[in-house]
């Protein structure tokens, strides 16, 4: 009932990829993991990594409700999964990831004098041969939305009627992603070998390398495609939430090196019995509230007593009480889960982006300058709330709008404070 969780504040991400690179240096700089990014940062709208990972009809990831209203894996029955082992049809291929390459820099250094500049052709890091590079982890970096993006981003395609996509209204933001360390992990449920487990003490989801038999059902089953196959060792690998670091009290590599300082780590206490119930709600619109509802108030004496009885240490209970993640998710309801409709109960949540600051909100060009604008014009933000809702609340715009209003309220409040002005009394209720 205790879980490490992360909240990322998307307004602060500058897309520098420092987190991805430092994570790669620490965890996936070995043969067989060239294409593996435990942490990646993708531009939204965009195809993501691997390409089109959000298309669950194609990949059969996550959970669905069967005819009896019970949770079942999208990738089918255990029998079907076992049969699929020999010809798993629902795996992304190397084309959906990319063939890692470098450039033939030797050609630059060893080229004889010539009239034209020598070329450093792309070379495959796997075969060493010349390669044609047509796709990579950040191939659509910074392209953003626009009519052409509709066919590439399924979320945008769904919103074609609602969201204007003229050139001057295009938008983009960055979405850093790691494994969600889900409360109801479909990777673990998909594994025929029982190699994937969720640590009782902190909820980190790991792959036992000795037990993994390389069936790759976890890759099909994970709707976030955050588990990878090492083709040299024949084993699945995934983000470990840097457990050797957090065990000694230091943060994950991605958090520590994040240039935007946007990653918050904390402990959440949750009701284990409520998890499957919350994942089984029948209406998509109820999924975000149901997931929010499994968290327990770490200041409640009854919760503390239960946690102590369950063997949770005083140190962890104190960490839960001081958790910035609890504040952002539950107290302020600013942070939202990524794709709650996958029903895995993800534990990396996001503060949705309010920026870029645009002057549609006020005549002065400031967002949320006064209370009227806070409550009237959130829908006129450049990043459409409908798009954010498809990412974070299974299409429900209400919680996204409420979160953005609180953010705008806080921004306006702090602006007044910094200018030495009296804050607009109409703003105060929105940031409580
Ligand atoms: Fe498993 Fe992580 Fe995928 Fe959740 S996000 S299903 S914990 S690999
Ligand atoms: Fe964004 Fe931080 Fe990663 Fe840079 S290091 S891309 S700011 S999450």
Short mmCIF file of C-alpha atoms and ligand atoms in Angstrom, two decimals:
data_model
loop_
_atom_site.label_atom_id
_atom_site.label_comp_id
_atom_site.label_asym_id
_atom_site.label_seq_id
_atom_site.Cartn_x
_atom_site.Cartn_y
_atom_site.Cartn_z
CA UNK A 1 0.00 0.00 0.00
CA UNK A 2 3.00 2.33 -0.32
CA UNK A 3 4.19 3.39 -3.73
CA UNK A 4 6.86 5.65 -5.14
CA UNK A 5 5.34 8.00 -7.69
CA UNK A 6 6.45 10.84 -9.91
CA UNK A 7 4.78 14.04 -11.05
CA UNK A 8 6.16 15.98 -14.01
CA UNK A 9 5.22 19.62 -14.55
CA UNK A 10 4.94 19.90 -18.32
CA UNK A 11 5.10 23.68 -18.41
CA UNK A 12 8.72 23.43 -17.34
CA UNK A 13 9.97 20.87 -19.86
CA UNK A 14 12.19 22.45 -22.53
CA UNK A 15 12.71 19.25 -24.50
CA UNK A 16 16.47 19.22 -23.96
CA UNK A 17 16.57 15.38 -23.65
CA UNK A 18 19.14 15.57 -20.84
CA UNK A 19 17.02 13.11 -18.87
CA UNK A 20 16.97 10.62 -21.75
CA UNK A 21 20.71 10.85 -22.30
CA UNK A 22 21.71 10.56 -18.64
CA UNK A 23 19.32 7.64 -18.19
CA UNK A 24 20.81 5.96 -21.24
CA UNK A 25 24.34 6.45 -19.95
CA UNK A 26 23.36 4.94 -16.62
CA UNK A 27 21.17 2.05 -17.74
CA UNK A 28 21.11 1.21 -21.45
CA UNK A 29 24.53 1.78 -22.91
CA UNK A 30 25.14 -1.90 -23.61
CA UNK A 31 24.88 -4.05 -26.71
CA UNK A 32 21.29 -5.02 -27.46
CA UNK A 33 19.91 -1.86 -25.92
CA UNK A 34 20.94 0.65 -28.56
CA UNK A 35 17.34 1.45 -29.45
CA UNK A 36 16.12 1.36 -25.85
CA UNK A 37 15.06 4.57 -24.12
CA UNK A 38 13.80 3.89 -20.59
CA UNK A 39 13.22 7.65 -20.54
CA UNK A 40 12.18 9.39 -23.72
CA UNK A 41 10.82 12.86 -24.38
CA UNK A 42 8.32 13.11 -27.17
CA UNK A 43 6.74 16.07 -28.87
CA UNK A 44 2.96 16.21 -28.61
CA UNK A 45 1.18 16.05 -30.97
CA UNK A 46 3.34 13.40 -32.56
CA UNK A 47 3.69 9.70 -33.09
CA UNK A 48 5.53 8.99 -29.85
CA UNK A 49 8.04 6.23 -29.25
CA UNK A 50 7.70 3.55 -30.46
CA UNK A 51 5.75 4.94 -33.37
CA UNK A 52 1.98 4.99 -32.73
CA UNK A 53 2.30 3.34 -29.31
CA UNK A 54 -1.03 4.81 -28.27
CA UNK A 55 -2.94 2.78 -30.85
CA UNK A 56 -4.17 0.02 -28.55
CA UNK A 57 -6.37 -1.53 -31.22
CA UNK A 58 -3.18 -2.32 -33.08
CA UNK A 59 -1.01 -3.43 -30.16
CA UNK A 60 -3.64 -4.90 -27.82
CA UNK A 61 -2.05 -3.28 -24.77
CA UNK A 62 -3.59 -2.57 -21.37
CA UNK A 63 -6.80 -3.89 -19.89
CA UNK A 64 -10.33 -3.92 -21.15
CA UNK A 65 -13.65 -4.83 -19.55
CA UNK A 66 -15.03 -8.16 -20.75
CA UNK A 67 -18.74 -8.89 -21.26
CA UNK A 68 -19.17 -9.61 -17.55
CA UNK A 69 -17.67 -6.22 -16.69
CA UNK A 70 -14.46 -7.81 -15.37
CA UNK A 71 -10.95 -6.65 -16.21
CA UNK A 72 -9.23 -8.72 -18.86
CA UNK A 73 -6.04 -8.23 -20.79
CA UNK A 74 -6.48 -6.76 -24.23
CA UNK A 75 -3.87 -9.16 -25.52
CA UNK A 76 -6.35 -12.01 -24.97
CA UNK A 77 -6.70 -15.10 -22.83
CA UNK A 78 -3.74 -16.84 -21.23
CA UNK A 79 -4.13 -19.65 -23.77
CA UNK A 80 -4.07 -17.19 -26.65
CA UNK A 81 -1.06 -15.45 -25.18
CA UNK A 82 0.77 -18.75 -24.84
CA UNK A 83 -0.07 -19.59 -28.45
CA UNK A 84 1.06 -16.13 -29.49
CA UNK A 85 4.47 -16.78 -28.01
CA UNK A 86 5.49 -18.48 -31.21
CA UNK A 87 4.17 -15.78 -33.50
CA UNK A 88 3.30 -12.74 -31.46
CA UNK A 89 1.61 -10.54 -34.02
CA UNK A 90 1.16 -7.51 -31.79
CA UNK A 91 4.74 -6.37 -31.34
CA UNK A 92 6.22 -3.15 -32.65
CA UNK A 93 8.99 -3.94 -35.13
CA UNK A 94 12.35 -2.29 -35.63
CA UNK A 95 10.64 0.07 -38.08
CA UNK A 96 8.43 1.32 -35.23
CA UNK A 97 11.49 1.88 -33.05
CA UNK A 98 14.49 2.60 -35.27
CA UNK A 99 17.69 1.04 -36.39
CA UNK A 100 20.30 2.86 -34.29
CA UNK A 101 22.87 4.59 -36.40
CA UNK A 102 25.86 6.86 -36.24
CA UNK A 103 27.72 8.68 -38.98
CA UNK A 104 30.75 7.56 -40.93
CA UNK A 105 33.01 10.22 -39.48
CA UNK A 106 36.10 8.32 -40.70
CA UNK A 107 35.09 9.33 -44.18
CA UNK A 108 35.46 12.98 -43.21
CA UNK A 109 38.92 12.45 -41.76
CA UNK A 110 40.33 10.09 -44.37
CA UNK A 111 38.85 11.66 -47.48
CA UNK A 112 41.36 12.71 -50.14
CA UNK A 113 41.28 16.35 -51.33
CA UNK A 114 38.24 16.82 -53.56
CA UNK A 115 36.10 19.57 -55.04
CA UNK A 116 33.08 18.88 -52.87
CA UNK A 117 32.79 18.41 -49.12
CA UNK A 118 33.00 14.71 -48.13
CA UNK A 119 29.86 13.20 -46.66
CA UNK A 120 29.46 11.34 -43.37
CA UNK A 121 26.87 8.77 -44.36
CA UNK A 122 24.65 7.12 -41.72
CA UNK A 123 25.96 3.72 -40.61
CA UNK A 124 23.96 1.14 -38.72
CA UNK A 125 25.27 0.59 -35.18
CA UNK A 126 24.02 -2.99 -35.43
CA UNK A 127 25.47 -4.13 -38.77
CA UNK A 128 28.06 -1.41 -39.44
CA UNK A 129 26.63 -1.09 -42.97
CA UNK A 130 25.36 2.04 -44.67
CA UNK A 131 21.75 2.57 -43.76
CA UNK A 132 18.84 4.63 -44.95
CA UNK A 133 17.50 6.55 -42.00
CA UNK A 134 13.74 7.07 -42.22
CA UNK A 135 12.55 7.12 -38.64
CA UNK A 136 13.89 7.53 -35.11
CA UNK A 137 12.87 8.17 -31.53
CA UNK A 138 12.54 11.92 -32.08
CA UNK A 139 11.92 12.01 -35.77
CA UNK A 140 8.86 14.25 -35.41
CA UNK A 141 10.48 16.40 -32.71
CA UNK A 142 9.10 19.93 -32.59
CA UNK A 143 6.85 19.49 -35.63
CA UNK A 144 3.74 20.08 -33.55
CA UNK A 145 0.20 20.05 -34.81
CA UNK A 146 -1.15 21.06 -38.16
CA UNK A 147 -3.27 19.43 -40.81
CA UNK A 148 -0.51 16.95 -41.63
CA UNK A 149 -0.21 15.81 -38.03
CA UNK A 150 -3.78 14.50 -37.95
CA UNK A 151 -2.96 11.23 -39.67
CA UNK A 152 0.06 10.68 -37.43
CA UNK A 153 -1.35 11.37 -33.97
CA UNK A 154 -4.48 9.31 -33.26
CA UNK A 155 -5.53 11.70 -30.47
CA UNK A 156 -5.49 14.61 -32.87
CA UNK A 157 -7.38 12.62 -35.47
CA UNK A 158 -10.20 12.06 -32.95
CA UNK A 159 -10.47 15.80 -32.38
CA UNK A 160 -10.39 16.96 -35.96
CA UNK A 161 -13.85 18.49 -35.68
CA UNK A 162 -13.18 20.18 -32.35
CA UNK A 163 -9.65 21.52 -32.69
CA UNK A 164 -8.64 24.09 -35.25
CA UNK A 165 -5.46 23.11 -37.02
CA UNK A 166 -4.71 26.08 -39.20
CA UNK A 167 -1.04 26.88 -39.36
CA UNK A 168 -1.27 29.94 -37.13
CA UNK A 169 -2.99 27.91 -34.42
CA UNK A 170 -0.60 25.00 -34.28
CA UNK A 171 0.64 23.94 -30.88
CA UNK A 172 3.19 21.63 -29.33
CA UNK A 173 4.62 20.65 -25.99
CA UNK A 174 6.95 18.02 -24.62
CA UNK A 175 5.92 14.86 -22.85
CA UNK A 176 8.75 13.07 -21.01
CA UNK A 177 7.90 9.41 -20.37
CA UNK A 178 9.25 6.60 -18.21
CA UNK A 179 7.64 3.33 -17.13
CA UNK A 180 4.53 4.18 -15.12
CA UNK A 181 5.22 1.60 -12.37
CA UNK A 182 1.51 0.91 -12.57
CA UNK A 183 -0.60 -0.19 -9.62
CA UNK A 184 -2.24 -2.73 -11.93
CA UNK A 185 0.61 -3.55 -14.32
CA UNK A 186 -0.48 -5.37 -17.47
CA UNK A 187 3.16 -6.22 -18.27
CA UNK A 188 3.29 -8.42 -15.17
CA UNK A 189 -0.07 -10.00 -15.91
CA UNK A 190 1.01 -10.75 -19.49
CA UNK A 191 4.21 -12.58 -18.58
CA UNK A 192 3.89 -16.38 -18.97
CA UNK A 193 7.04 -16.90 -16.87
CA UNK A 194 6.02 -14.78 -13.90
CA UNK A 195 9.25 -12.84 -14.33
CA UNK A 196 7.78 -9.37 -13.79
CA UNK A 197 7.01 -8.36 -10.25
CA UNK A 198 5.96 -5.30 -8.30
CA UNK A 199 7.99 -4.67 -5.16
CA UNK A 200 5.81 -4.67 -2.09
CA UNK A 201 7.86 -2.05 -0.25
CA UNK A 202 7.80 0.70 -2.88
CA UNK A 203 5.74 -0.48 -5.87
CA UNK A 204 8.65 -0.44 -8.32
CA UNK A 205 7.99 -2.86 -11.21
CA UNK A 206 11.02 -4.96 -12.20
CA UNK A 207 11.91 -7.86 -14.52
CA UNK A 208 13.67 -10.81 -12.91
CA UNK A 209 16.39 -11.42 -15.51
CA UNK A 210 16.87 -15.02 -14.39
CA UNK A 211 13.21 -15.88 -14.85
CA UNK A 212 12.60 -13.99 -18.11
CA UNK A 213 12.36 -16.39 -21.05
CA UNK A 214 12.05 -13.73 -23.74
CA UNK A 215 8.39 -14.41 -24.62
CA UNK A 216 7.84 -10.67 -25.20
CA UNK A 217 4.18 -10.81 -24.18
CA UNK A 218 4.95 -7.93 -21.79
CA UNK A 219 5.82 -5.73 -24.75
CA UNK A 220 2.45 -6.43 -26.31
CA UNK A 221 0.68 -6.08 -22.96
CA UNK A 222 2.21 -2.77 -21.83
CA UNK A 223 0.00 -0.05 -23.31
CA UNK A 224 2.72 2.55 -22.80
CA UNK A 225 5.32 0.39 -24.61
CA UNK A 226 7.77 1.04 -21.83
CA UNK A 227 9.27 -2.41 -21.70
CA UNK A 228 11.88 -3.41 -24.25
CA UNK A 229 13.49 -6.55 -25.58
CA UNK A 230 17.26 -6.86 -25.44
CA UNK A 231 17.98 -8.85 -28.56
CA UNK A 232 21.48 -9.79 -27.33
CA UNK A 233 20.52 -11.23 -23.96
CA UNK A 234 17.06 -12.40 -25.06
CA UNK A 235 15.48 -10.76 -21.99
CA UNK A 236 13.00 -7.97 -21.40
CA UNK A 237 14.29 -4.79 -19.76
CA UNK A 238 12.59 -1.72 -18.39
CA UNK A 239 12.97 1.41 -16.27
CA UNK A 240 13.88 0.42 -12.72
CA UNK A 241 12.93 3.76 -11.14
CA UNK A 242 16.67 3.79 -10.37
CA UNK A 243 15.98 1.53 -7.38
CA UNK A 244 19.67 1.25 -6.36
CA UNK A 245 19.68 5.03 -6.06
CA UNK A 246 16.35 5.51 -4.31
CA UNK A 247 17.24 2.75 -1.84
CA UNK A 248 20.07 4.94 -0.57
CA UNK A 249 17.98 8.09 -0.58
CA UNK A 250 18.97 9.76 -3.84
CA UNK A 251 16.59 10.55 -6.67
CA UNK A 252 16.34 8.88 -10.06
CA UNK A 253 18.94 9.93 -12.62
CA UNK A 254 16.29 11.61 -14.80
CA UNK A 255 15.05 13.67 -11.86
CA UNK A 256 18.46 14.66 -10.62
CA UNK A 257 19.69 15.77 -14.03
CA UNK A 258 16.46 17.41 -15.25
CA UNK A 259 17.33 20.86 -16.49
CA UNK A 260 13.79 22.16 -15.96
CA UNK A 261 13.62 20.77 -12.38
CA UNK A 262 10.16 19.52 -13.26
CA UNK A 263 10.17 16.02 -11.76
CA UNK A 264 8.82 15.50 -8.26
CA UNK A 265 9.20 12.14 -6.52
CA UNK A 266 7.20 11.12 -3.51
CA UNK A 267 5.49 8.34 -1.61
CA UNK A 268 1.78 7.65 -1.98
CA UNK A 269 -0.28 5.46 0.34
CA UNK A 270 -3.11 3.66 -1.43
CA UNK A 271 -5.94 1.26 -0.77
CA UNK A 272 -4.84 -2.00 -2.40
CA UNK A 273 -8.39 -3.42 -2.36
CA UNK A 274 -9.69 -0.40 -4.26
CA UNK A 275 -7.23 -0.68 -7.15
CA UNK A 276 -8.98 -3.32 -9.25
CA UNK A 277 -12.35 -1.83 -8.43
CA UNK A 278 -11.16 1.59 -9.60
CA UNK A 279 -9.69 0.15 -12.80
CA UNK A 280 -13.00 -1.61 -13.50
CA UNK A 281 -15.29 1.40 -13.57
CA UNK A 282 -17.47 1.12 -16.64
CA UNK A 283 -17.59 4.75 -17.76
CA UNK A 284 -14.41 6.27 -19.15
CA UNK A 285 -15.37 9.61 -17.65
CA UNK A 286 -15.13 8.06 -14.18
CA UNK A 287 -11.63 6.69 -14.65
CA UNK A 288 -9.68 9.74 -13.50
CA UNK A 289 -11.81 10.25 -10.35
CA UNK A 290 -11.63 6.51 -9.59
CA UNK A 291 -7.85 6.51 -9.85
CA UNK A 292 -7.63 9.61 -7.69
CA UNK A 293 -9.88 7.85 -5.19
CA UNK A 294 -7.48 5.00 -4.35
CA UNK A 295 -5.01 7.29 -2.58
CA UNK A 296 -5.21 7.48 1.20
CA UNK A 297 -4.76 10.59 3.28
CA UNK A 298 -1.39 10.08 5.03
CA UNK A 299 -2.43 12.51 7.78
CA UNK A 300 -5.51 10.49 8.74
CA UNK A 301 -4.79 8.68 12.08
CA UNK A 302 -6.70 5.60 10.87
CA UNK A 303 -4.59 5.42 7.72
CA UNK A 304 -1.42 5.83 9.77
CA UNK A 305 -2.50 3.03 12.13
CA UNK A 306 -3.30 0.73 9.19
CA UNK A 307 -0.01 1.55 7.51
CA UNK A 308 1.90 0.77 10.70
CA UNK A 309 -0.01 -2.49 11.07
CA UNK A 310 0.93 -3.36 7.48
CA UNK A 311 4.60 -2.92 8.37
CA UNK A 312 5.22 0.41 6.64
CA UNK A 313 8.06 2.19 8.40
CA UNK A 314 7.69 5.51 10.18
CA UNK A 315 10.18 6.96 7.72
CA UNK A 316 7.94 6.07 4.78
CA UNK A 317 4.80 7.33 6.49
CA UNK A 318 6.56 10.64 7.14
CA UNK A 319 7.71 10.69 3.51
CA UNK A 320 4.09 10.18 2.42
CA UNK A 321 3.00 13.07 4.66
CA UNK A 322 5.66 15.35 3.19
CA UNK A 323 5.17 14.09 -0.36
CA UNK A 324 5.04 16.81 -3.02
CA UNK A 325 3.43 14.21 -5.24
CA UNK A 326 0.51 13.77 -2.83
CA UNK A 327 0.04 17.53 -2.73
CA UNK A 328 0.07 17.90 -6.52
CA UNK A 329 -2.18 14.90 -7.18
CA UNK A 330 -4.64 14.94 -4.29
CA UNK A 331 -4.49 18.23 -2.36
CA UNK A 332 -4.27 20.60 -5.31
CA UNK A 333 -5.59 18.22 -8.00
CA UNK A 334 -3.16 19.76 -10.44
CA UNK A 335 -1.54 16.54 -11.68
CA UNK A 336 -3.37 14.05 -13.90
CA UNK A 337 -2.58 10.45 -14.94
CA UNK A 338 -1.45 9.56 -18.47
CA UNK A 339 -4.15 7.58 -20.28
CA UNK A 340 -6.21 6.32 -17.35
CA UNK A 341 -8.35 4.44 -19.90
CA UNK A 342 -5.58 1.84 -20.23
CA UNK A 343 -6.68 0.81 -16.72
CA UNK A 344 -3.18 -0.06 -15.49
CA UNK A 345 -3.38 2.72 -12.85
CA UNK A 346 -0.21 4.57 -13.86
CA UNK A 347 1.89 6.19 -11.15
CA UNK A 348 3.63 8.89 -13.18
CA UNK A 349 1.28 11.87 -13.28
CA UNK A 350 1.50 15.17 -15.12
CA UNK A 351 0.71 18.81 -14.42
CA UNK A 352 -0.80 19.78 -17.81
CA UNK A 353 0.86 22.62 -19.72
CA UNK A 354 -0.73 26.07 -19.52
CA UNK A 355 1.87 27.67 -21.71
CA UNK A 356 2.64 28.99 -24.21
CA UNK A 357 1.43 32.30 -22.84
CA UNK A 358 -0.78 33.84 -25.49
CA UNK A 359 -2.68 37.08 -25.50
CA UNK A 360 -6.05 35.54 -26.20
CA UNK A 361 -6.76 35.54 -22.48
CA UNK A 362 -6.48 39.23 -21.84
CA UNK A 363 -6.03 42.40 -23.77
CA UNK A 364 -2.78 43.01 -21.94
CA UNK A 365 -1.27 39.79 -23.20
CA UNK A 366 -1.01 38.23 -19.75
CA UNK A 367 -2.73 34.97 -19.00
CA UNK A 368 -5.04 34.85 -16.01
CA UNK A 369 -4.43 38.49 -15.12
CA UNK A 370 -7.73 38.76 -13.36
CA UNK A 371 -10.48 36.51 -12.10
CA UNK A 372 -12.79 37.02 -15.08
CA UNK A 373 -10.22 35.62 -17.44
CA UNK A 374 -9.47 32.69 -15.20
CA UNK A 375 -13.01 31.44 -15.45
CA UNK A 376 -13.91 32.59 -18.90
CA UNK A 377 -11.13 31.96 -21.31
CA UNK A 378 -9.26 28.79 -20.42
CA UNK A 379 -10.72 27.17 -23.53
CA UNK A 380 -8.97 29.79 -25.66
CA UNK A 381 -5.50 28.60 -24.65
CA UNK A 382 -3.25 27.64 -27.49
CA UNK A 383 -3.01 24.01 -26.41
CA UNK A 384 -6.62 22.77 -26.68
CA UNK A 385 -8.05 21.37 -23.45
CA UNK A 386 -9.69 18.65 -25.55
CA UNK A 387 -6.28 17.40 -26.63
CA UNK A 388 -4.98 17.40 -23.05
CA UNK A 389 -8.13 15.58 -21.95
CA UNK A 390 -7.48 12.81 -24.50
CA UNK A 391 -4.06 12.36 -22.91
CA UNK A 392 -4.90 12.68 -19.24
CA UNK A 393 -8.56 12.16 -18.41
CA UNK A 394 -9.99 9.77 -21.00
CA UNK A 395 -11.53 12.74 -22.84
CA UNK A 396 -13.16 14.53 -19.86
CA UNK A 397 -12.31 18.22 -20.14
CA UNK A 398 -13.58 19.24 -16.69
CA UNK A 399 -10.59 18.11 -14.59
CA UNK A 400 -8.12 19.51 -17.14
CA UNK A 401 -9.87 22.86 -17.20
CA UNK A 402 -9.94 22.96 -13.38
CA UNK A 403 -6.23 22.18 -13.18
CA UNK A 404 -5.37 24.88 -15.73
CA UNK A 405 -7.51 27.43 -13.93
CA UNK A 406 -5.67 26.77 -10.69
CA UNK A 407 -2.34 27.11 -12.50
CA UNK A 408 -3.41 30.37 -14.12
CA UNK A 409 -4.70 31.58 -10.76
CA UNK A 410 -1.42 30.82 -9.05
CA UNK A 411 0.51 32.52 -11.83
CA UNK A 412 -1.65 35.65 -11.55
CA UNK A 413 -1.39 35.60 -7.76
CA UNK A 414 2.41 35.35 -7.82
CA UNK A 415 2.61 38.08 -10.44
CA UNK A 416 0.72 40.40 -8.06
CA UNK A 417 2.94 39.39 -5.16
CA UNK A 418 6.11 39.97 -7.17
CA UNK A 419 4.88 43.37 -8.34
CA UNK A 420 3.95 44.31 -4.78
CA UNK A 421 0.29 44.63 -5.74
CA UNK A 422 -2.77 43.50 -3.86
CA UNK A 423 -3.88 40.16 -5.43
CA UNK A 424 -7.30 40.19 -7.07
CA UNK A 425 -9.64 38.74 -4.41
CA UNK A 426 -11.48 36.88 -7.18
CA UNK A 427 -8.41 34.77 -7.87
CA UNK A 428 -7.95 33.38 -4.39
CA UNK A 429 -10.78 30.79 -4.53
CA UNK A 430 -9.41 29.27 -7.73
CA UNK A 431 -6.04 28.40 -6.25
CA UNK A 432 -7.27 26.80 -3.08
FE1 LIG B 1 4.45 -2.43 -16.84
FE2 LIG B 1 5.62 -0.02 -16.79
FE3 LIG B 1 4.11 -0.76 -18.86
FE4 LIG B 1 2.95 -0.20 -16.49
S1 LIG B 1 4.08 1.24 -17.85
S2 LIG B 1 2.46 -1.93 -17.82
S3 LIG B 1 4.51 -1.04 -15.08
S4 LIG B 1 6.09 -1.67 -18.23
FE1 LIG B 2 12.39 18.03 -20.09
FE2 LIG B 2 13.90 17.89 -17.87
FE3 LIG B 2 14.08 15.97 -19.72
FE4 LIG B 2 15.08 18.44 -20.27
S1 LIG B 2 15.83 17.02 -18.67
S2 LIG B 2 13.78 17.15 -21.62
S3 LIG B 2 13.61 19.73 -19.14
S4 LIG B 2 12.25 16.42 -18.48
#
